[in-house]
mmCIF file of C-alpha atoms in Angstrom:
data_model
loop_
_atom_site.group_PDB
_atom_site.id
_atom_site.type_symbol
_atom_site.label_atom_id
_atom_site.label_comp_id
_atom_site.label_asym_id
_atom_site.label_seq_id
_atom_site.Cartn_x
_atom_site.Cartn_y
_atom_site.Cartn_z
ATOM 1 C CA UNK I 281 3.715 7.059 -17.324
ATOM 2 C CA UNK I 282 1.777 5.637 -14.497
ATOM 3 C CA UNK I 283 -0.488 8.036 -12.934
ATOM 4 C CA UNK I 284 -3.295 7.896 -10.270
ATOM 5 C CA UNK I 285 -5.681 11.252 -9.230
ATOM 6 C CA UNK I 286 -8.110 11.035 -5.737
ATOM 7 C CA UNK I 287 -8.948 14.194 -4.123
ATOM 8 C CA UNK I 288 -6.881 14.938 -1.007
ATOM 9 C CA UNK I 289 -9.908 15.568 1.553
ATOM 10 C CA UNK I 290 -13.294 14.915 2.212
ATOM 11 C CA UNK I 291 -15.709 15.650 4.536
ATOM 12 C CA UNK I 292 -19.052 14.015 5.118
ATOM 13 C CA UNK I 293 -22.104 13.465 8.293
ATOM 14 C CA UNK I 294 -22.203 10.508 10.314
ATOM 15 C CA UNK I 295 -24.726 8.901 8.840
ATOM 16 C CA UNK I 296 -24.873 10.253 5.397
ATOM 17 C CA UNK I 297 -23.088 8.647 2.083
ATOM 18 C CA UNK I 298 -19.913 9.895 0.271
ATOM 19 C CA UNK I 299 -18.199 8.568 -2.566
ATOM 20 C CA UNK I 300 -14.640 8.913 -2.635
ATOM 21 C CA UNK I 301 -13.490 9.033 -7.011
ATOM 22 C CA UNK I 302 -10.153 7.466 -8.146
ATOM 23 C CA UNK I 303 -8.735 8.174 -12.117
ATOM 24 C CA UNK I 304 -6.037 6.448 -13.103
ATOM 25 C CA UNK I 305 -4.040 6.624 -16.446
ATOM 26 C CA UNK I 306 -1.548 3.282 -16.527
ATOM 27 C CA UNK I 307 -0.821 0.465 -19.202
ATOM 28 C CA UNK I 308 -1.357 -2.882 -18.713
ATOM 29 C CA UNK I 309 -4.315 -2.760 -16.536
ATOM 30 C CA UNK I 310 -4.703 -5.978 -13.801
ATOM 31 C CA UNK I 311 -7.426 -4.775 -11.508
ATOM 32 C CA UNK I 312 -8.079 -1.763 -8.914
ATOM 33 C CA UNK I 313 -7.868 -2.429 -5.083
ATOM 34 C CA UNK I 314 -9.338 0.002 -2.321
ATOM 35 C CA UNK I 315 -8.113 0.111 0.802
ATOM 36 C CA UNK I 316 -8.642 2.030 4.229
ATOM 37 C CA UNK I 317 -5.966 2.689 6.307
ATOM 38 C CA UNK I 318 -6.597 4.299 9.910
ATOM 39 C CA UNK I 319 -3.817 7.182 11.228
ATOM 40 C CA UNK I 320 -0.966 5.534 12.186
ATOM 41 C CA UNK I 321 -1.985 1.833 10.945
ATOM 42 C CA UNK I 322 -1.207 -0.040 8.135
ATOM 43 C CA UNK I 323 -3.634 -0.257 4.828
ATOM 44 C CA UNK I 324 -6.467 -3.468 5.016
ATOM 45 C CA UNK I 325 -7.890 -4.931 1.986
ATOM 46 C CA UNK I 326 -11.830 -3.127 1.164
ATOM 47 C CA UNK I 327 -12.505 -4.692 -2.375
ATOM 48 C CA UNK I 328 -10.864 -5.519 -6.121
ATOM 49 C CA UNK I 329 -12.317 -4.568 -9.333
ATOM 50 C CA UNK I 330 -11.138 -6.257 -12.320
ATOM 51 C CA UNK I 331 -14.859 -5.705 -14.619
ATOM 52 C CA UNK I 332 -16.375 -2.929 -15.481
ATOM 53 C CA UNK I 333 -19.578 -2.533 -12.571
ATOM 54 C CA UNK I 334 -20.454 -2.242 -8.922
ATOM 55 C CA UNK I 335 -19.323 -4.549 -6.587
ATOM 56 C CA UNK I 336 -21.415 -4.441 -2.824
ATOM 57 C CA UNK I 337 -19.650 -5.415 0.202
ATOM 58 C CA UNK I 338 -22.052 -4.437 3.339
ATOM 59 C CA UNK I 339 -21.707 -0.514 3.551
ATOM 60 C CA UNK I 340 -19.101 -0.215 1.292
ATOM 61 C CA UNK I 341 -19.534 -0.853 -2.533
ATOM 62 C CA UNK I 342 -16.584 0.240 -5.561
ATOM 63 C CA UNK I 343 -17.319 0.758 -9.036
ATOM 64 C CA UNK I 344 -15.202 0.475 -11.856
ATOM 65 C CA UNK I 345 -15.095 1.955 -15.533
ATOM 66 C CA UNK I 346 -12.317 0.485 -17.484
ATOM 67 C CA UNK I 347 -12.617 2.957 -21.204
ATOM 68 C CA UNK I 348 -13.119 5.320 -18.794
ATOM 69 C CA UNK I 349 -10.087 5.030 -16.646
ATOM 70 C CA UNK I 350 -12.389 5.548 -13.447
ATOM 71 C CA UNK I 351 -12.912 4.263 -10.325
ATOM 72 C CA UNK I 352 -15.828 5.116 -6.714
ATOM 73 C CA UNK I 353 -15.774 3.710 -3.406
ATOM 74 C CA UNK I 354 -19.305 4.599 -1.883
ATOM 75 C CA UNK I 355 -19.988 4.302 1.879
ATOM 76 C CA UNK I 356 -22.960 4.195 3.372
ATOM 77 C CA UNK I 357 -24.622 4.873 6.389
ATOM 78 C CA UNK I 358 -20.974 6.478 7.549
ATOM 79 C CA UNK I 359 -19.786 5.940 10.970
ATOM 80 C CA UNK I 360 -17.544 7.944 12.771
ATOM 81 C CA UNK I 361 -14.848 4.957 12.967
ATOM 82 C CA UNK I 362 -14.745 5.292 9.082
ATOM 83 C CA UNK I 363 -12.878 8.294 9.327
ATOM 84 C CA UNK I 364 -9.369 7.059 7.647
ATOM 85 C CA UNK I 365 -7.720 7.405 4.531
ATOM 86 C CA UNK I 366 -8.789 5.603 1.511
ATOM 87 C CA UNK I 367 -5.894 4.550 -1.421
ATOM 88 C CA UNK I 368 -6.635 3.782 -4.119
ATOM 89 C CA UNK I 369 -4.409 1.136 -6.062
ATOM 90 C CA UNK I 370 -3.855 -0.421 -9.719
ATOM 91 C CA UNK I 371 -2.061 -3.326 -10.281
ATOM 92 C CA UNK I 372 -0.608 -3.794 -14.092
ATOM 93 C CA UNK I 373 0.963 -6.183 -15.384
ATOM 94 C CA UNK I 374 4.426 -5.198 -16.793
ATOM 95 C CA UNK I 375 6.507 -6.212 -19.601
ATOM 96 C CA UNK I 376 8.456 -8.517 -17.854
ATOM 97 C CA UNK I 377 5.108 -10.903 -16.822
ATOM 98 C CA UNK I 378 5.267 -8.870 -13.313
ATOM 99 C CA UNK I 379 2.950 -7.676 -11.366
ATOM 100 C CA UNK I 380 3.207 -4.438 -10.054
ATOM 101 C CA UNK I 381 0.821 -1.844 -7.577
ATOM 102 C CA UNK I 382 0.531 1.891 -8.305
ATOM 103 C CA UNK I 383 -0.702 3.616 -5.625
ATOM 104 C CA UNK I 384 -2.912 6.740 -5.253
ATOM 105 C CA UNK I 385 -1.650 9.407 -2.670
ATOM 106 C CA UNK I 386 -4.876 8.865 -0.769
ATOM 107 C CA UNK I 387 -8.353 10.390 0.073
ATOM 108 C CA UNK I 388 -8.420 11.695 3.741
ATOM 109 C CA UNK I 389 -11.990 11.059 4.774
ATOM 110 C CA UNK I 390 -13.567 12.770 7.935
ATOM 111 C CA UNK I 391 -16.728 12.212 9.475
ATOM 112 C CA UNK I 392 -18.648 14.927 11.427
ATOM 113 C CA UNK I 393 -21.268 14.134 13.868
ATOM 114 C CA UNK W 232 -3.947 -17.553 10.028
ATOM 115 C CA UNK W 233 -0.715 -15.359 12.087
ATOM 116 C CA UNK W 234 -0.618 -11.433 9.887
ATOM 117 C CA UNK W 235 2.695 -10.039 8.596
ATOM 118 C CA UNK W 236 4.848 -9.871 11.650
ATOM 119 C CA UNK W 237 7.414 -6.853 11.653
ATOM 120 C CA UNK W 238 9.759 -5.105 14.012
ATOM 121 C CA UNK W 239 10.770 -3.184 16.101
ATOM 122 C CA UNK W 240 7.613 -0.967 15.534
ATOM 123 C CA UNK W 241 9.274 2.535 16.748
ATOM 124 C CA UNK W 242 12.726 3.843 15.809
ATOM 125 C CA UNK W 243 14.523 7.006 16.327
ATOM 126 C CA UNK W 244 18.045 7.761 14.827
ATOM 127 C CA UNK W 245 20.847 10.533 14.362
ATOM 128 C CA UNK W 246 21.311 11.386 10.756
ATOM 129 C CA UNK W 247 24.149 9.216 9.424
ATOM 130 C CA UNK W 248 23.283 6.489 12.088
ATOM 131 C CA UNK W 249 22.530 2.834 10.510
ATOM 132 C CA UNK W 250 19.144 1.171 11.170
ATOM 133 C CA UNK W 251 17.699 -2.394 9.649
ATOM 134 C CA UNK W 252 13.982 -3.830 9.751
ATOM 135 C CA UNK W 253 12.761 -6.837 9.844
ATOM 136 C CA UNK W 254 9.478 -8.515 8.209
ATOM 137 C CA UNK W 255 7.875 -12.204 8.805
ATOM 138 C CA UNK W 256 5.297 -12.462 6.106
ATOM 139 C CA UNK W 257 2.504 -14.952 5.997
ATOM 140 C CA UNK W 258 3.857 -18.418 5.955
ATOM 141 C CA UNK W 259 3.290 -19.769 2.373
ATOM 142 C CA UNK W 260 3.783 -16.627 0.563
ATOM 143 C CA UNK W 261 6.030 -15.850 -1.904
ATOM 144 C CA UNK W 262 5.589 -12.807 -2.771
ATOM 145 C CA UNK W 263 6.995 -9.538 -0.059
ATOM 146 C CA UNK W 264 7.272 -6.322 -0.463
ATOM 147 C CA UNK W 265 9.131 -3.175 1.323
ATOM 148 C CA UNK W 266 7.379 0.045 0.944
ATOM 149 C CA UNK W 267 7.972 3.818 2.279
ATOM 150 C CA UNK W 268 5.086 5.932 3.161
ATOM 151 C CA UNK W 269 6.127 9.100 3.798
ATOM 152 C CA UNK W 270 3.011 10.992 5.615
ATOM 153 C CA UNK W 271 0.323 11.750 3.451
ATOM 154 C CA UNK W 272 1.207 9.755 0.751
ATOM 155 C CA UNK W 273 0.609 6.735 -0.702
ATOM 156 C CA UNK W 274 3.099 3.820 -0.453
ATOM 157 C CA UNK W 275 6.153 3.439 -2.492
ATOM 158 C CA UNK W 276 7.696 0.298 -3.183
ATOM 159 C CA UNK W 277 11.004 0.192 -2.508
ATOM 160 C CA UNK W 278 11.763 -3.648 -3.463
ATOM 161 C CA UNK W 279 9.634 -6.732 -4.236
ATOM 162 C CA UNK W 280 11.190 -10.108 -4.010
ATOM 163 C CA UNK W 281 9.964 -13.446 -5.069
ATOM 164 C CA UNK W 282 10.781 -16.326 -2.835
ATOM 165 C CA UNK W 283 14.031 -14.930 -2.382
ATOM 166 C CA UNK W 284 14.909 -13.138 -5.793
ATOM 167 C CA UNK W 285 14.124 -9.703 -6.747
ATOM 168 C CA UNK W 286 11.594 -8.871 -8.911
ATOM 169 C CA UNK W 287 11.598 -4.636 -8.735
ATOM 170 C CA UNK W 288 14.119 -2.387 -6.907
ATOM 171 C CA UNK W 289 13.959 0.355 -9.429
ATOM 172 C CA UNK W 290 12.685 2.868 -6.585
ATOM 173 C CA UNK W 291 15.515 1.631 -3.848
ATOM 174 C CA UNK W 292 18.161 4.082 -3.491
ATOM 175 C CA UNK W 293 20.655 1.723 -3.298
ATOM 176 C CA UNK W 294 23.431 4.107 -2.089
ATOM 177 C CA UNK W 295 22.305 3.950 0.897
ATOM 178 C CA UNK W 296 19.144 0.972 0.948
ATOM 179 C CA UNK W 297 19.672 -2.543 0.953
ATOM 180 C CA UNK W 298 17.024 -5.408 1.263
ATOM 181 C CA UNK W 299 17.383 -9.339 1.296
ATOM 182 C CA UNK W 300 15.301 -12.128 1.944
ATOM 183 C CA UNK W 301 17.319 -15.018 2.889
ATOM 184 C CA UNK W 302 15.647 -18.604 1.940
ATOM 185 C CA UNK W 303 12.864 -17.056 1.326
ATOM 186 C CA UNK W 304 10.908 -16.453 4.045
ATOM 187 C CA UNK W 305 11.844 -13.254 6.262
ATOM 188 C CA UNK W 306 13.458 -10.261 5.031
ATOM 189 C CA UNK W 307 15.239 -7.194 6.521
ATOM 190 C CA UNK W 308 15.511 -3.958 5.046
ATOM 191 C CA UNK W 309 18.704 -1.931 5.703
ATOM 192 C CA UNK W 310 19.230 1.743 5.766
ATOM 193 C CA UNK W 311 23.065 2.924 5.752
ATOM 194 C CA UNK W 312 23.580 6.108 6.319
ATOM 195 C CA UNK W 313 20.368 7.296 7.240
ATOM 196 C CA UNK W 314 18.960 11.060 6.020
ATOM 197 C CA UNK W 315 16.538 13.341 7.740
ATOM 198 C CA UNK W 316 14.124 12.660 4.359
ATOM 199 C CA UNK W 317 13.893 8.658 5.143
ATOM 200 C CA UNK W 318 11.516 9.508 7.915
ATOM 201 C CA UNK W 319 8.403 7.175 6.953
ATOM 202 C CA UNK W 320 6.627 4.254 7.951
ATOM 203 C CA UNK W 321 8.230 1.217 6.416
ATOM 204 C CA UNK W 322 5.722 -1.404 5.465
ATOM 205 C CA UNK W 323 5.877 -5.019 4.227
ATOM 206 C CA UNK W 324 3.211 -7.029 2.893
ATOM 207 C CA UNK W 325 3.149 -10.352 1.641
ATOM 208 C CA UNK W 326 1.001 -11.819 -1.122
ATOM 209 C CA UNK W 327 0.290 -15.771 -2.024
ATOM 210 C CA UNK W 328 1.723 -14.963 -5.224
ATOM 211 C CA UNK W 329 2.728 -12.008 -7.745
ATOM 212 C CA UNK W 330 -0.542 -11.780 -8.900
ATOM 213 C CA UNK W 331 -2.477 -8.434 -7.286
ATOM 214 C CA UNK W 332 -5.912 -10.815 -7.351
ATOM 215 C CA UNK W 333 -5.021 -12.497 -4.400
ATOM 216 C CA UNK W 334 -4.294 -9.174 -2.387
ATOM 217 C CA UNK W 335 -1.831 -7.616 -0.338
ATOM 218 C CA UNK W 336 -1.947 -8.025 3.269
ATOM 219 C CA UNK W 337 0.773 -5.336 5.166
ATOM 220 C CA UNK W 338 2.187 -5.585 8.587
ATOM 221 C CA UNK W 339 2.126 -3.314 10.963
ATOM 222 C CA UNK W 340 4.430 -0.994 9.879
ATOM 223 C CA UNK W 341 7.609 0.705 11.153
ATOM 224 C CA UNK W 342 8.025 4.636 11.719
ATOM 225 C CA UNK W 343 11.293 5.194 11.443
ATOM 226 C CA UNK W 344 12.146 9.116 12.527
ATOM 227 C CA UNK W 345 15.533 10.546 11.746
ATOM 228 C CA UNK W 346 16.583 13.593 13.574
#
């Protein structure tokens, strides 16, 4: 089956860095999205992984480990309006040429002062 | 470039009542999708259609769920009798194509309580 593991909470400083970890186990492996979505809002698009390495975007980088099934978003310099929830998502190609999203449950993220 | 457009953003039912959706994607793309997210999960898709075909509704529960996209373009997602567990915020998102490169971009959302 298609399975994908983040950890339900974090907590981290204004300020400070966290990396949120994503593990997936799935078949026909596309690429790996991140997204943040705020309470009450809809998800919005942080990055795609479809090599192996870090990609940078501003505060936010993701890394991605394909033998290893493994995925980090790292923020940096964390603000207090980065408190949200972060999904993680795979997309895989299926047997019938589709494309198709599995979706992490989410990372809850809160930022103290 | 106008987001995924969908309404009415609020609902509250009975149990047993009907209630139906509605989603405007992007203009252009081809590929929408209906998810549930149920609170503190992730999204579940419910149905994906291409242009106006379907592509996935293996997770609709289509006793009671129905979805179409009529030429194409919008799409309204029907629930028939409604339960207390289809409480959720109903998304759409739209994508140029099927491929998962291009990204997903989701409207708004609709929470849908059932009481």
């Amino acid at each position: 089956g298609q399975n994908i593991d983040q950890p339900t909470e974090m907590t981290a400083t204004e300020g400070a860095i966290v990396q949120i970890n994503c593990t997936y186990q799935t078949s026909g492996f596309n690429g790996l999205f991140w997204y943040q979505q705020h309470a009450g809002e809809a998800p919005t698009f942080l990055s795609y992984n479809v090599l192996d390495g870090l990609e940078e975007k501003g505060r936010f980088s993701s890394f991605l480990s394909r033998s290893k099934g493994y995925s980090y978003l790292l923020l940096k310099e964390l603000q207090m309006k980065d408190s949200a929830s972060y999904l993680c998502a795979v997309s895989i190609l299926r047997e019938d040429s589709n494309y198709q999203l599995i979706w992490g449950a989410g990372t809850k993220l809160i930022i103290k002062p | 470039e106008a987001g995924v457009a969908q309404s009415p953003r609020y609902k509250i039912i009975e149990k047993r009542q009907s209630v139906a959706f509605w989603c405007n994607p992007i203009s252009g793309h081809a590929t929408l999708y209906w998810y549930q997210q149920i609170l503190g999960q992730g999204p579940k898709l419910l149905i994906q259609f291409q242009n106006n075909g379907v592509v996935d509704d293996s997770q609709l529960p289509k006793d009671r769920f129905s979805a179409e996209r009529l030429k194409g373009v919008d799409s309204t997602l029907k629930i028939q009798p409604a339960k207390l567990e289809d409480s959720a915020v109903y998304l759409c998102a739209s994508s140029l194509h099927g491929e998962a490169n291009y990204g997903y971009t989701f409207g708004s959302g609709t929470r849908l309580t059932v009481v």
